Short mmCIF file of C-alpha atoms in Angstrom, two decimals:
data_model
loop_
_atom_site.label_atom_id
_atom_site.label_comp_id
_atom_site.label_asym_id
_atom_site.label_seq_id
_atom_site.Cartn_x
_atom_site.Cartn_y
_atom_site.Cartn_z
CA MET A 5 -131.01 -83.21 16.83
CA ILE A 6 -133.29 -83.74 14.40
CA VAL A 7 -136.18 -81.15 14.64
CA ALA A 8 -139.54 -81.05 13.66
CA LYS A 9 -142.95 -79.34 14.58
CA GLN A 10 -146.53 -81.37 14.70
CA LYS A 11 -148.79 -80.46 11.48
CA PRO A 12 -151.68 -78.71 12.03
CA ILE A 13 -154.46 -80.35 13.48
CA ALA A 14 -156.66 -79.69 10.44
CA GLU A 15 -154.34 -81.30 8.59
CA ILE A 16 -153.95 -84.54 10.39
CA LYS A 17 -157.60 -84.92 10.97
CA GLU A 18 -157.70 -84.66 6.93
CA MET A 19 -155.47 -87.83 6.47
CA LEU A 20 -157.07 -89.64 9.11
CA ARG A 21 -160.64 -89.28 8.02
CA PRO A 22 -160.80 -92.60 6.51
CA TYR A 23 -159.96 -94.35 9.35
CA GLN A 24 -161.73 -96.00 12.34
CA LYS A 25 -158.50 -97.33 13.94
CA VAL A 26 -155.46 -95.17 14.47
CA LEU A 27 -151.98 -96.03 16.07
CA ILE A 28 -150.41 -92.69 17.10
CA LEU A 29 -147.10 -93.29 17.80
CA GLY A 30 -144.68 -91.31 19.23
CA CYS A 31 -140.74 -91.85 18.67
CA GLY A 32 -138.67 -90.84 22.44
CA THR A 33 -135.47 -89.02 21.06
CA CYS A 34 -135.04 -86.04 18.88
CA VAL A 35 -138.94 -84.98 18.36
CA LYS A 36 -139.80 -85.55 22.04
CA THR A 37 -137.01 -83.12 22.49
CA CYS A 38 -138.21 -80.43 20.65
CA PHE A 39 -142.11 -81.27 21.92
CA ALA A 40 -143.15 -82.30 18.31
CA GLY A 41 -144.07 -86.23 18.76
CA GLY A 42 -142.91 -88.05 22.28
CA GLU A 43 -144.93 -89.47 24.58
CA ASP A 44 -147.06 -86.51 26.00
CA GLU A 45 -147.72 -84.83 22.40
CA ALA A 46 -149.03 -88.55 21.61
CA ALA A 47 -151.25 -88.36 24.15
CA THR A 48 -152.39 -84.63 23.86
CA LEU A 49 -153.03 -85.17 20.14
CA GLY A 50 -155.34 -88.79 20.46
CA ALA A 51 -157.24 -86.86 23.18
CA ALA A 52 -157.22 -83.54 20.56
CA LEU A 53 -158.28 -86.24 17.75
CA ARG A 54 -160.89 -88.01 19.45
CA LEU A 55 -162.46 -84.62 20.59
CA ALA A 56 -162.17 -82.99 17.07
CA PHE A 57 -164.14 -85.80 15.38
CA GLY A 58 -166.33 -86.45 18.41
CA GLN A 59 -167.91 -82.75 17.40
CA GLU A 60 -168.51 -83.98 13.84
CA SER A 61 -170.23 -87.30 15.37
CA LYS A 62 -167.70 -89.47 13.51
CA SER A 63 -166.29 -91.64 16.08
CA ILE A 64 -162.75 -92.59 15.85
CA GLU A 65 -160.30 -95.04 18.35
CA THR A 66 -156.74 -93.67 18.93
CA GLU A 67 -154.11 -95.63 20.41
CA GLU A 68 -151.38 -93.97 21.45
CA LEU A 69 -147.52 -95.96 21.93
CA THR A 70 -143.82 -94.27 22.15
CA VAL A 71 -141.17 -96.21 20.95
CA GLU A 72 -137.22 -94.62 21.83
CA ARG A 73 -136.68 -94.47 18.15
CA GLN A 74 -138.40 -95.06 15.15
CA CYS A 75 -135.53 -95.02 12.84
CA GLU A 76 -134.00 -97.91 14.09
CA ASP A 77 -135.43 -101.98 13.60
CA ALA A 78 -134.44 -103.11 17.35
CA PHE A 79 -136.95 -99.86 18.37
CA ILE A 80 -139.60 -100.14 16.09
CA GLN A 81 -140.27 -104.27 16.45
CA GLU A 82 -141.87 -103.07 20.08
CA ALA A 83 -144.53 -101.48 18.20
CA ALA A 84 -145.40 -104.41 16.31
CA GLN A 85 -148.62 -105.29 17.94
CA ALA A 86 -150.00 -102.35 17.96
CA VAL A 87 -149.22 -101.29 14.07
CA ALA A 88 -151.31 -104.76 13.34
CA ARG A 89 -154.18 -103.71 15.68
CA ASN A 90 -154.81 -100.44 13.95
CA GLU A 91 -155.54 -99.70 10.26
CA ALA A 92 -153.15 -96.91 10.08
CA VAL A 93 -150.50 -95.46 11.66
CA LEU A 94 -149.97 -91.90 12.34
CA SER A 95 -146.19 -91.08 13.08
CA LEU A 96 -144.80 -88.41 15.03
CA ALA A 97 -141.19 -89.03 13.82
CA CYS A 98 -139.33 -87.54 11.25
CA GLY A 99 -139.07 -88.25 7.95
CA ALA A 100 -137.12 -90.99 8.45
CA GLY A 101 -138.59 -92.45 11.31
CA VAL A 102 -142.02 -92.60 9.05
CA GLN A 103 -139.89 -94.32 6.18
CA ALA A 104 -138.16 -96.77 8.39
CA MET A 105 -141.31 -98.21 9.60
CA ALA A 106 -142.99 -98.32 6.04
CA ARG A 107 -140.33 -100.28 4.99
CA ARG A 108 -140.43 -102.44 8.24
CA PHE A 109 -144.56 -102.49 8.10
CA ALA A 110 -144.98 -103.07 4.32
CA LYS A 111 -149.09 -103.75 4.58
CA SER A 112 -149.48 -100.69 6.92
CA VAL A 113 -150.28 -96.85 6.27
CA LEU A 114 -148.21 -95.08 7.61
CA LEU A 115 -148.83 -91.48 7.74
CA PRO A 116 -146.41 -88.26 8.81
CA GLY A 117 -147.71 -86.22 12.02
CA VAL A 118 -144.93 -83.94 11.93
CA ASN A 119 -143.05 -81.92 9.45
CA THR A 120 -139.27 -82.60 10.15
CA THR A 121 -137.36 -78.88 9.69
CA PHE A 122 -134.17 -79.05 9.84
CA ILE A 123 -131.30 -80.72 12.15
CA GLY A 124 -130.18 -77.90 14.47
CA VAL A 125 -129.80 -77.07 18.44
CA LEU A 126 -131.71 -75.58 21.35
CA GLU A 127 -130.40 -72.30 21.45
CA LYS A 128 -132.98 -71.19 24.47
CA PRO A 129 -135.36 -73.12 26.29
CA GLY A 130 -138.53 -72.95 23.24
CA LEU A 131 -136.02 -72.12 20.90
CA PHE A 132 -134.68 -73.86 18.34
CA THR A 133 -131.89 -72.96 15.60
CA GLU A 134 -130.82 -74.34 12.34
CA GLU A 135 -126.68 -75.06 12.36
CA CYS A 136 -126.20 -78.23 9.90
CA SER A 137 -127.22 -79.42 6.34
CA GLY A 138 -125.77 -82.67 6.45
CA CYS A 139 -123.61 -81.09 3.33
CA GLY A 140 -121.07 -84.29 4.37
CA ASP A 141 -118.27 -82.14 3.26
CA CYS A 142 -117.67 -80.18 6.91
CA ASP A 143 -115.54 -77.21 6.29
CA LEU A 144 -116.39 -75.51 9.74
CA ASP A 145 -112.46 -75.24 10.71
CA THR A 146 -112.12 -72.86 7.92
CA PHE A 147 -115.30 -70.84 9.08
CA GLY A 148 -114.73 -70.54 13.10
CA GLY A 149 -117.11 -73.20 13.74
CA ILE A 150 -120.48 -70.96 11.97
CA CYS A 151 -121.04 -72.86 9.12
CA PRO A 152 -121.82 -70.66 5.67
CA VAL A 153 -123.56 -73.69 4.03
CA THR A 154 -126.57 -73.45 6.55
CA ARG A 155 -126.70 -70.47 8.16
CA CYS A 156 -126.24 -67.87 5.13
CA SER A 157 -129.35 -67.49 3.18
CA LYS A 158 -127.39 -67.62 0.14
CA ARG A 159 -124.96 -70.25 1.09
CA LEU A 160 -121.94 -67.54 -0.06
CA MET A 161 -118.69 -69.34 0.69
CA ASN A 162 -116.62 -65.96 0.12
CA GLY A 163 -119.39 -63.79 2.00
CA PRO A 164 -121.04 -61.46 2.81
CA CYS A 165 -123.26 -60.33 0.29
CA GLY A 166 -124.23 -56.80 0.06
CA GLY A 167 -127.25 -57.39 2.21
CA SER A 168 -125.63 -57.41 5.52
CA LYS A 169 -126.70 -55.02 7.55
CA ASN A 170 -126.29 -54.51 11.56
CA GLY A 171 -125.21 -57.92 11.65
CA LYS A 172 -128.81 -58.74 10.11
CA CYS A 173 -129.38 -60.86 6.87
CA GLU A 174 -131.38 -58.90 4.18
CA VAL A 175 -133.69 -62.03 4.29
CA SER A 176 -135.15 -60.95 7.72
CA PRO A 177 -134.10 -58.81 10.68
CA ASP A 178 -134.63 -62.17 12.78
CA ILE A 179 -131.81 -63.94 10.91
CA ASP A 180 -128.19 -63.09 11.92
CA CYS A 181 -125.80 -62.27 9.19
CA ALA A 182 -123.89 -65.60 9.17
CA TRP A 183 -121.05 -63.90 7.43
CA GLN A 184 -120.64 -61.02 10.35
CA LEU A 185 -120.54 -63.83 12.97
CA ILE A 186 -117.80 -65.29 11.02
CA ILE A 187 -115.60 -62.20 10.68
CA ASP A 188 -116.63 -61.37 14.58
CA ARG A 189 -115.42 -64.92 15.85
CA LEU A 190 -111.99 -65.41 13.25
CA THR A 191 -111.23 -62.11 14.62
CA ALA A 192 -111.72 -62.94 18.05
CA LEU A 193 -109.66 -66.00 17.77
CA GLY A 194 -107.32 -64.16 16.08
CA LEU A 195 -107.85 -66.28 12.47
CA GLN A 196 -108.32 -63.18 10.48
CA GLY A 197 -106.07 -64.65 7.77
CA ASN A 198 -109.02 -67.41 7.21
CA LEU A 199 -111.20 -64.22 5.72
CA LYS A 200 -108.41 -63.52 3.07
CA ARG A 201 -108.33 -67.10 1.46
CA TYR A 202 -110.30 -67.34 -1.59
CA ILE A 203 -112.78 -70.29 -1.15
CA PRO A 204 -113.01 -72.41 -4.12
CA ALA A 205 -116.35 -73.56 -5.56
CA LYS A 206 -118.24 -76.08 -3.26
CA ASP A 207 -118.14 -79.50 -4.26
CA TRP A 208 -121.81 -80.73 -3.69
CA ARG A 209 -121.26 -84.49 -4.78
CA PRO A 210 -121.00 -85.47 -0.81
CA SER A 211 -124.20 -84.02 -0.13
CA LEU A 212 -127.77 -84.52 -1.55
CA ALA A 213 -127.10 -83.16 -4.66
CA GLY A 214 -124.91 -86.02 -5.63
CA GLY A 215 -128.11 -88.64 -4.61
CA PRO A 216 -129.23 -90.17 -1.87
CA ARG A 217 -126.55 -91.40 0.79
CA ARG A 218 -125.52 -93.83 2.26
CA LEU A 219 -122.64 -94.94 4.94
CA LEU A 220 -121.43 -97.98 4.98
CA ARG A 221 -119.47 -99.09 7.81
CA GLU A 222 -117.44 -102.51 6.86
CA ASP A 223 -116.62 -102.64 10.58
CA HIS A 224 -119.93 -103.07 11.85
CA VAL A 225 -121.76 -105.45 9.17
CA ILE A 226 -122.51 -108.96 10.62
CA MET B 19 -125.11 -55.74 -35.29
CA LYS B 20 -122.85 -57.58 -33.61
CA SER B 21 -119.63 -56.54 -31.93
CA ASP B 22 -116.74 -58.28 -33.15
CA GLY B 23 -114.05 -56.47 -31.40
CA ALA B 24 -113.15 -56.49 -27.95
CA SER B 25 -115.08 -54.28 -25.05
CA LYS B 26 -115.70 -50.85 -25.69
CA LEU B 27 -115.83 -49.99 -22.11
CA LYS B 28 -112.57 -51.84 -21.20
CA SER B 29 -110.88 -49.52 -23.61
CA VAL B 30 -112.86 -46.30 -22.35
CA LEU B 31 -111.63 -47.24 -19.04
CA ALA B 32 -107.89 -48.46 -19.60
CA GLY B 33 -107.14 -45.09 -22.03
CA GLY B 34 -107.88 -43.41 -18.95
CA GLY B 35 -111.59 -41.96 -19.77
CA PHE B 36 -113.74 -41.47 -17.20
CA ALA B 37 -116.62 -44.12 -17.76
CA VAL B 38 -120.47 -43.81 -17.82
CA THR B 39 -122.24 -46.82 -17.44
CA ALA B 40 -126.46 -46.94 -16.89
CA GLU B 41 -129.00 -49.87 -15.91
CA CYS B 42 -131.56 -50.74 -18.08
CA GLY B 43 -134.43 -53.27 -16.57
CA PRO B 44 -135.59 -55.90 -18.90
CA PRO B 45 -139.66 -55.90 -19.38
CA ARG B 46 -141.89 -58.16 -17.27
CA GLY B 47 -143.01 -59.48 -20.76
CA ALA B 48 -141.93 -60.48 -24.35
CA ASN B 49 -142.58 -57.20 -25.61
CA ALA B 50 -139.06 -56.00 -26.61
CA GLU B 51 -140.62 -52.64 -27.82
CA ILE B 52 -139.55 -51.68 -24.13
CA ILE B 53 -136.34 -52.32 -23.97
CA HIS B 54 -135.62 -50.78 -27.54
CA ARG B 55 -137.47 -47.47 -25.88
CA LYS B 56 -134.89 -47.83 -23.36
CA GLY B 57 -132.27 -48.51 -25.35
CA GLU B 58 -132.86 -45.49 -27.59
CA TRP B 59 -132.55 -43.41 -24.25
CA LEU B 60 -129.56 -44.23 -23.27
CA LYS B 61 -127.85 -44.71 -26.35
CA SER B 62 -126.18 -41.53 -26.95
CA CYS B 63 -125.43 -40.48 -23.36
CA VAL B 64 -123.50 -43.44 -21.91
CA ASP B 65 -120.58 -46.34 -22.70
CA ALA B 66 -122.13 -49.29 -21.92
CA VAL B 67 -125.79 -50.51 -20.75
CA ASN B 68 -126.03 -53.19 -17.92
CA VAL B 69 -128.72 -55.46 -18.53
CA THR B 70 -130.19 -56.71 -14.84
CA ASP B 71 -130.58 -60.60 -14.22
CA ASN B 72 -134.17 -60.65 -12.68
CA GLN B 73 -133.44 -58.38 -10.35
CA THR B 74 -134.94 -58.07 -6.71
CA ALA B 75 -135.78 -61.51 -7.69
CA VAL B 76 -138.95 -60.79 -10.08
CA VAL B 77 -139.27 -62.20 -13.39
CA ARG B 78 -138.15 -60.52 -16.40
CA MET B 79 -136.68 -61.21 -19.90
CA SER B 80 -133.80 -63.09 -19.59
CA SER B 81 -130.67 -60.66 -19.33
CA LEU B 82 -129.19 -62.32 -22.20
CA ALA B 83 -131.75 -61.74 -24.86
CA ALA B 84 -132.28 -58.42 -23.60
CA CYS B 85 -128.47 -58.14 -24.24
CA LEU B 86 -129.28 -59.32 -27.72
CA HIS B 87 -132.12 -56.66 -28.72
CA LEU B 88 -129.33 -53.82 -27.22
CA LEU B 89 -126.91 -55.10 -29.59
CA GLU B 90 -129.19 -54.84 -32.32
CA LEU B 91 -129.31 -51.35 -31.35
CA GLY B 92 -126.17 -50.55 -31.49
CA ILE B 93 -125.14 -50.41 -27.64
CA GLU B 94 -122.92 -52.34 -26.13
CA PRO B 95 -123.94 -53.74 -22.99
CA VAL B 96 -122.96 -55.59 -19.62
CA MET B 97 -125.23 -58.57 -19.21
CA GLN B 98 -125.65 -59.38 -15.17
CA MET B 99 -126.07 -62.86 -13.70
CA VAL B 100 -126.73 -63.69 -10.64
CA THR B 101 -125.95 -67.24 -9.18
CA ARG B 102 -129.23 -67.28 -7.33
CA ASP B 103 -130.89 -69.05 -10.27
CA ARG B 104 -128.68 -70.97 -12.08
CA ASN B 105 -125.99 -73.79 -11.36
CA ARG B 106 -122.55 -73.77 -12.72
CA ILE B 107 -123.28 -75.90 -15.66
CA ALA B 108 -125.92 -73.22 -16.93
CA LEU B 109 -123.80 -69.70 -15.59
CA GLN B 110 -120.72 -71.31 -17.95
CA SER B 111 -122.60 -72.24 -21.05
CA ASP B 112 -124.86 -68.75 -21.05
CA ILE B 113 -121.40 -67.02 -20.64
CA ILE B 114 -120.00 -69.19 -23.87
CA GLY B 115 -123.22 -68.61 -26.06
CA ALA B 116 -123.54 -64.85 -24.74
CA TYR B 117 -119.97 -64.00 -26.21
CA SER B 118 -120.90 -65.98 -29.14
CA LEU B 119 -123.01 -63.47 -29.71
CA GLY B 120 -121.38 -60.30 -28.86
CA ILE B 121 -121.45 -59.92 -25.76
CA ARG B 122 -118.46 -58.15 -23.94
CA ASN B 123 -119.33 -57.39 -20.51
CA MET B 124 -120.63 -59.07 -17.76
CA LEU B 125 -121.39 -58.29 -14.07
CA CYS B 126 -120.90 -61.42 -11.62
CA LEU B 127 -123.72 -61.26 -8.29
CA SER B 128 -125.13 -63.15 -5.83
CA GLY B 129 -128.32 -61.78 -6.76
CA ASP B 130 -131.21 -60.49 -3.94
CA HIS B 131 -132.39 -63.53 -1.75
CA GLN B 132 -135.83 -64.72 -3.41
CA SER B 133 -137.90 -64.08 -0.52
CA LEU B 134 -137.86 -60.83 -0.93
CA GLY B 135 -138.70 -61.28 -5.05
CA SER B 136 -142.45 -62.08 -6.30
CA GLN B 137 -142.20 -65.63 -5.92
CA PRO B 138 -140.67 -66.28 -2.82
CA GLU B 139 -141.85 -70.08 -2.64
CA ALA B 140 -139.31 -70.40 -4.99
CA SER B 141 -136.29 -72.04 -4.50
CA ASN B 142 -132.80 -71.22 -4.91
CA VAL B 143 -129.47 -72.65 -6.52
CA PHE B 144 -126.39 -70.84 -5.00
CA ASP B 145 -124.17 -73.33 -6.16
CA ILE B 146 -121.49 -71.24 -6.01
CA ASP B 147 -121.14 -67.33 -5.26
CA SER B 148 -120.53 -64.19 -7.02
CA VAL B 149 -116.75 -64.51 -6.23
CA ASN B 150 -116.43 -68.51 -7.54
CA LEU B 151 -118.28 -66.84 -10.54
CA VAL B 152 -115.72 -63.88 -11.16
CA HIS B 153 -112.64 -66.59 -10.82
CA ALA B 154 -114.09 -69.25 -13.47
CA VAL B 155 -114.84 -66.62 -15.90
CA ARG B 156 -111.39 -65.63 -15.62
CA VAL B 157 -110.30 -68.84 -15.98
CA MET B 158 -112.16 -69.21 -19.44
CA ARG B 159 -111.12 -66.16 -20.50
CA ASP B 160 -107.42 -65.91 -19.80
CA GLU B 161 -107.28 -69.85 -19.90
CA GLY B 162 -109.50 -70.73 -22.21
CA LYS B 163 -110.80 -73.63 -19.46
CA ASP B 164 -113.98 -74.71 -17.82
CA MET B 165 -114.56 -74.97 -14.38
CA SER B 166 -113.67 -78.53 -15.32
CA GLY B 167 -110.91 -77.69 -16.84
CA PHE B 168 -111.94 -78.96 -20.23
CA ALA B 169 -109.76 -76.85 -22.86
CA LEU B 170 -112.88 -74.99 -24.64
CA ASN B 171 -112.80 -74.19 -28.28
CA GLY B 172 -112.83 -70.52 -28.32
CA ALA B 173 -112.61 -68.77 -25.02
CA PRO B 174 -115.32 -66.24 -24.25
CA GLU B 175 -113.09 -62.52 -23.84
CA MET B 176 -115.22 -60.99 -21.30
CA PHE B 177 -114.39 -57.69 -19.26
CA ILE B 178 -115.35 -59.06 -16.06
CA GLY B 179 -117.37 -56.73 -13.23
CA ALA B 180 -118.56 -57.41 -9.87
CA ALA B 181 -120.57 -55.16 -7.50
CA GLU B 182 -119.57 -54.22 -3.87
CA ASN B 183 -121.33 -52.11 -1.41
CA PRO B 184 -119.54 -50.03 0.80
CA PHE B 185 -122.59 -49.55 2.70
CA ALA B 186 -123.29 -52.94 3.76
CA ASP B 187 -121.45 -54.21 6.85
CA PRO B 188 -119.08 -54.87 8.27
CA LEU B 189 -117.40 -51.54 6.99
CA SER B 190 -113.71 -52.99 7.88
CA TYR B 191 -114.23 -56.31 5.90
CA ARG B 192 -115.83 -54.73 2.88
CA VAL B 193 -112.53 -53.98 1.11
CA VAL B 194 -110.99 -57.37 2.06
CA ARG B 195 -113.51 -58.92 -0.25
CA LEU B 196 -113.00 -56.60 -2.70
CA ALA B 197 -109.38 -57.57 -2.22
CA LYS B 198 -110.75 -60.97 -2.79
CA LYS B 199 -112.90 -60.48 -5.69
CA ILE B 200 -109.40 -58.60 -7.69
CA ALA B 201 -107.51 -61.61 -6.69
CA ALA B 202 -110.53 -63.68 -8.09
CA GLY B 203 -110.38 -61.54 -11.60
CA VAL B 204 -112.31 -58.66 -11.31
CA ASP B 205 -111.86 -56.15 -13.38
CA PHE B 206 -114.38 -53.19 -12.99
CA ILE B 207 -116.66 -52.91 -10.23
CA GLN B 208 -120.20 -50.94 -9.79
CA THR B 209 -120.75 -49.88 -6.40
CA GLN B 210 -124.27 -49.84 -4.92
CA CYS B 211 -125.88 -46.31 -5.17
CA VAL B 212 -123.96 -43.41 -3.47
CA TYR B 213 -126.10 -40.98 -1.10
CA ASP B 214 -123.56 -41.38 2.26
CA LEU B 215 -120.64 -39.38 0.80
CA PRO B 216 -118.51 -39.83 4.23
CA ARG B 217 -119.12 -43.32 4.12
CA PHE B 218 -118.28 -43.87 0.42
CA ARG B 219 -114.71 -41.99 0.80
CA GLU B 220 -114.26 -43.73 3.85
CA TRP B 221 -114.44 -47.04 1.45
CA MET B 222 -112.33 -45.42 -1.07
CA ARG B 223 -109.62 -44.33 1.02
CA MET B 224 -109.48 -47.97 2.36
CA ALA B 225 -108.89 -49.19 -0.93
CA ARG B 226 -106.33 -46.82 -1.99
CA GLU B 227 -104.38 -47.92 1.08
CA GLU B 228 -104.34 -51.28 -0.04
CA GLY B 229 -103.27 -50.40 -2.99
CA LEU B 230 -106.61 -51.62 -4.77
CA THR B 231 -107.74 -48.60 -7.18
CA GLU B 232 -104.82 -49.58 -9.38
CA LYS B 233 -106.02 -52.93 -9.88
CA VAL B 234 -109.35 -52.14 -10.30
CA TYR B 235 -111.73 -49.70 -12.03
CA ILE B 236 -114.56 -48.42 -9.93
CA LEU B 237 -117.36 -46.87 -11.11
CA ALA B 238 -119.58 -45.31 -8.33
CA GLY B 239 -123.54 -45.77 -8.39
CA ILE B 240 -126.05 -43.15 -8.95
CA THR B 241 -129.80 -43.58 -8.44
CA PRO B 242 -131.59 -40.09 -8.75
CA LEU B 243 -134.24 -39.82 -6.08
CA LYS B 244 -137.94 -38.81 -7.35
CA SER B 245 -139.57 -38.25 -4.05
CA ALA B 246 -139.76 -38.34 -0.18
CA LYS B 247 -141.63 -41.79 -0.47
CA MET B 248 -139.06 -42.95 -2.34
CA ALA B 249 -135.90 -41.97 -0.22
CA GLN B 250 -137.63 -43.56 2.44
CA PHE B 251 -137.92 -46.88 0.87
CA MET B 252 -134.59 -46.88 -0.25
CA ALA B 253 -133.85 -46.42 3.08
CA THR B 254 -135.89 -49.35 4.81
CA LYS B 255 -136.74 -51.57 2.18
CA VAL B 256 -134.28 -52.27 0.16
CA ALA B 257 -131.67 -54.47 0.79
CA GLY B 258 -127.98 -52.71 1.14
CA MET B 259 -128.96 -49.48 0.93
CA ASP B 260 -128.36 -46.35 2.61
CA VAL B 261 -129.98 -42.89 2.70
CA PRO B 262 -128.51 -40.46 5.26
CA GLU B 263 -131.14 -38.81 6.93
CA ALA B 264 -130.02 -35.54 5.59
CA VAL B 265 -131.19 -36.53 2.05
CA ILE B 266 -134.51 -37.80 3.33
CA LYS B 267 -135.22 -34.57 4.85
CA ARG B 268 -133.50 -32.51 1.90
CA MET B 269 -136.54 -34.83 -0.32
CA ALA B 270 -139.19 -33.82 2.40
CA GLY B 271 -138.95 -30.24 1.87
CA VAL B 272 -140.37 -31.04 -2.06
CA THR B 273 -142.87 -32.66 -3.75
CA GLY B 274 -144.21 -33.51 -7.37
CA PRO B 275 -142.06 -32.34 -10.15
CA LYS B 276 -140.02 -30.18 -8.08
CA ALA B 277 -138.97 -33.27 -6.01
CA VAL B 278 -138.08 -34.97 -9.31
CA GLU B 279 -135.49 -31.99 -10.20
CA GLU B 280 -134.65 -31.92 -6.38
CA GLY B 281 -133.52 -35.49 -6.57
CA LEU B 282 -131.77 -34.79 -10.11
CA LYS B 283 -129.85 -32.20 -8.43
CA ILE B 284 -128.49 -34.19 -5.71
CA ALA B 285 -127.32 -36.94 -8.05
CA ILE B 286 -125.45 -34.19 -9.96
CA GLU B 287 -123.96 -33.02 -6.81
CA THR B 288 -123.12 -36.23 -6.28
CA ILE B 289 -121.14 -36.72 -8.84
CA ALA B 290 -119.47 -33.69 -8.62
CA GLU B 291 -117.76 -34.62 -5.54
CA LEU B 292 -117.28 -38.27 -6.82
CA ARG B 293 -115.06 -37.10 -9.94
CA ALA B 294 -112.78 -35.54 -6.88
CA ILE B 295 -112.19 -38.34 -5.41
CA PRO B 296 -109.21 -40.23 -6.36
CA GLY B 297 -109.56 -44.09 -8.01
CA VAL B 298 -113.12 -43.72 -8.96
CA ARG B 299 -113.18 -44.22 -12.59
CA GLY B 300 -116.70 -43.84 -13.55
CA ILE B 301 -120.34 -43.73 -12.76
CA HIS B 302 -122.87 -46.19 -12.98
CA ILE B 303 -126.50 -44.97 -13.41
CA MET B 304 -129.18 -46.84 -11.70
CA ALA B 305 -132.46 -45.32 -12.55
CA ILE B 306 -134.86 -47.48 -12.07
CA GLU B 307 -137.91 -47.26 -14.95
CA ALA B 308 -136.92 -43.69 -14.89
CA GLU B 309 -134.52 -44.40 -17.74
CA GLU B 310 -135.36 -41.56 -19.99
CA ARG B 311 -134.23 -38.89 -16.78
CA VAL B 312 -130.51 -40.34 -17.93
CA PRO B 313 -129.74 -38.59 -20.86
CA ASP B 314 -130.40 -35.12 -19.14
CA LEU B 315 -128.44 -35.67 -16.08
CA VAL B 316 -125.48 -36.89 -17.68
CA LYS B 317 -125.68 -33.61 -20.14
CA ALA B 318 -126.21 -31.78 -16.24
CA ALA B 319 -123.34 -33.55 -15.28
CA GLY B 320 -120.98 -32.26 -18.11
CA LEU B 321 -120.26 -35.98 -19.20
CA MET B 322 -121.43 -35.43 -22.61
CA PRO B 323 -120.55 -36.61 -25.66
CA ARG B 324 -120.88 -40.29 -25.22
CA PRO B 325 -119.95 -43.00 -26.15
CA MET B 326 -116.71 -42.13 -25.32
CA LYS B 327 -114.21 -43.01 -28.49
#
């Protein structure tokens, strides 16, 4: 899923200062799962903002609404009337959702309420970890299901570097050395041969380095 | 004074000599005096001088520029290059340029992560890794082609080095990675500083068993300690460093100038031990802003005169 973190209330407040009537638009998929922007977060944020502005004697009207997904037109339409009723929309969706909304509602001010962080998993309750960079050319078969592009701080294809110590990365003791994980897993699977293979310089064209990407599925074009 | 011949470091090693190299950190500024001063200290006690590439992710005079300052002094430089700050286009371009200016040796590294440096807010590049860089330089040199396969008008005939850290984990895999670097085309290896001799011996034994010491020149790293505080710092704060408790204790027993002397003594003893290990073909001294002490160390270790002919 896409993992995001709600922006600090002070930052959101400054963004909203010019407006009287604001729609806080939640998104019911990824950001709901990571507690950044679902119905509950939209309601809590609305209350917190009214309270914060109230302390400054500035009145602000907030309306809260959550759609299933802000990255798809079919769901976005449900918010059309609410968007029209307000001066600005604080979107709690990821950056894709914010931009999809902006594209759909050309005359409305769209403001981001969360910082989109990464594609990751729920590792355990309350802990989300980054697993994929969307590099566009998946080599997880070579690396035993552990991605060096994302999980090695130096994106090494032929790791580990000289900073790996006790299974931890030189960047932080909180980060596992991806290469230690790769070596352990390939060894456990009897695939040590993969470790001896020279991995050539990666072709980054399928990644963001090649410019913003698009995926056209001819078979689904209407 | 431009070098027009091949790498002298290569000829020392190929001739069976025990090589001595030292590291020289460029200044954090445009004052070339500093590099000249360091060069003068090192000129008559080593075979070649490594110039670091923004080591510890701190902005310094570029490795290429500092190498040229050394060349002017008649010193043979080893240009270090990290993949942290430049993509493959910039790396290849700099290698070609460096060769055209008389640089004959280079050391291919990934580099410390920028989060450990003075500008942690920087983005990194890591377009390729150090093994890819070794491979690229070898293809440029031996096939005269850049990474796109384009035939170069003049190949950079570099003597190619890389680093290895016998003290990083996992130990069992370190030799596998060394073999990978050799297969990619590395000629010589400079290791992380050796304090833990038993572990270094073990790593060398594994390298010998795989026949790797026949294929690559290994220069063991030496960093003289200056104080107990430095030993402690190296043990806990420097990426990939391993300082055994016994060494820290030994340094803790002395203070001030006596500690500096003790550090030198440890380095001299370590060099003697290293020379006795089959497959060790030289030492690489990383004095870390104490280059003025290198001549005494080399002399006391019985490794003069330098540079070797």
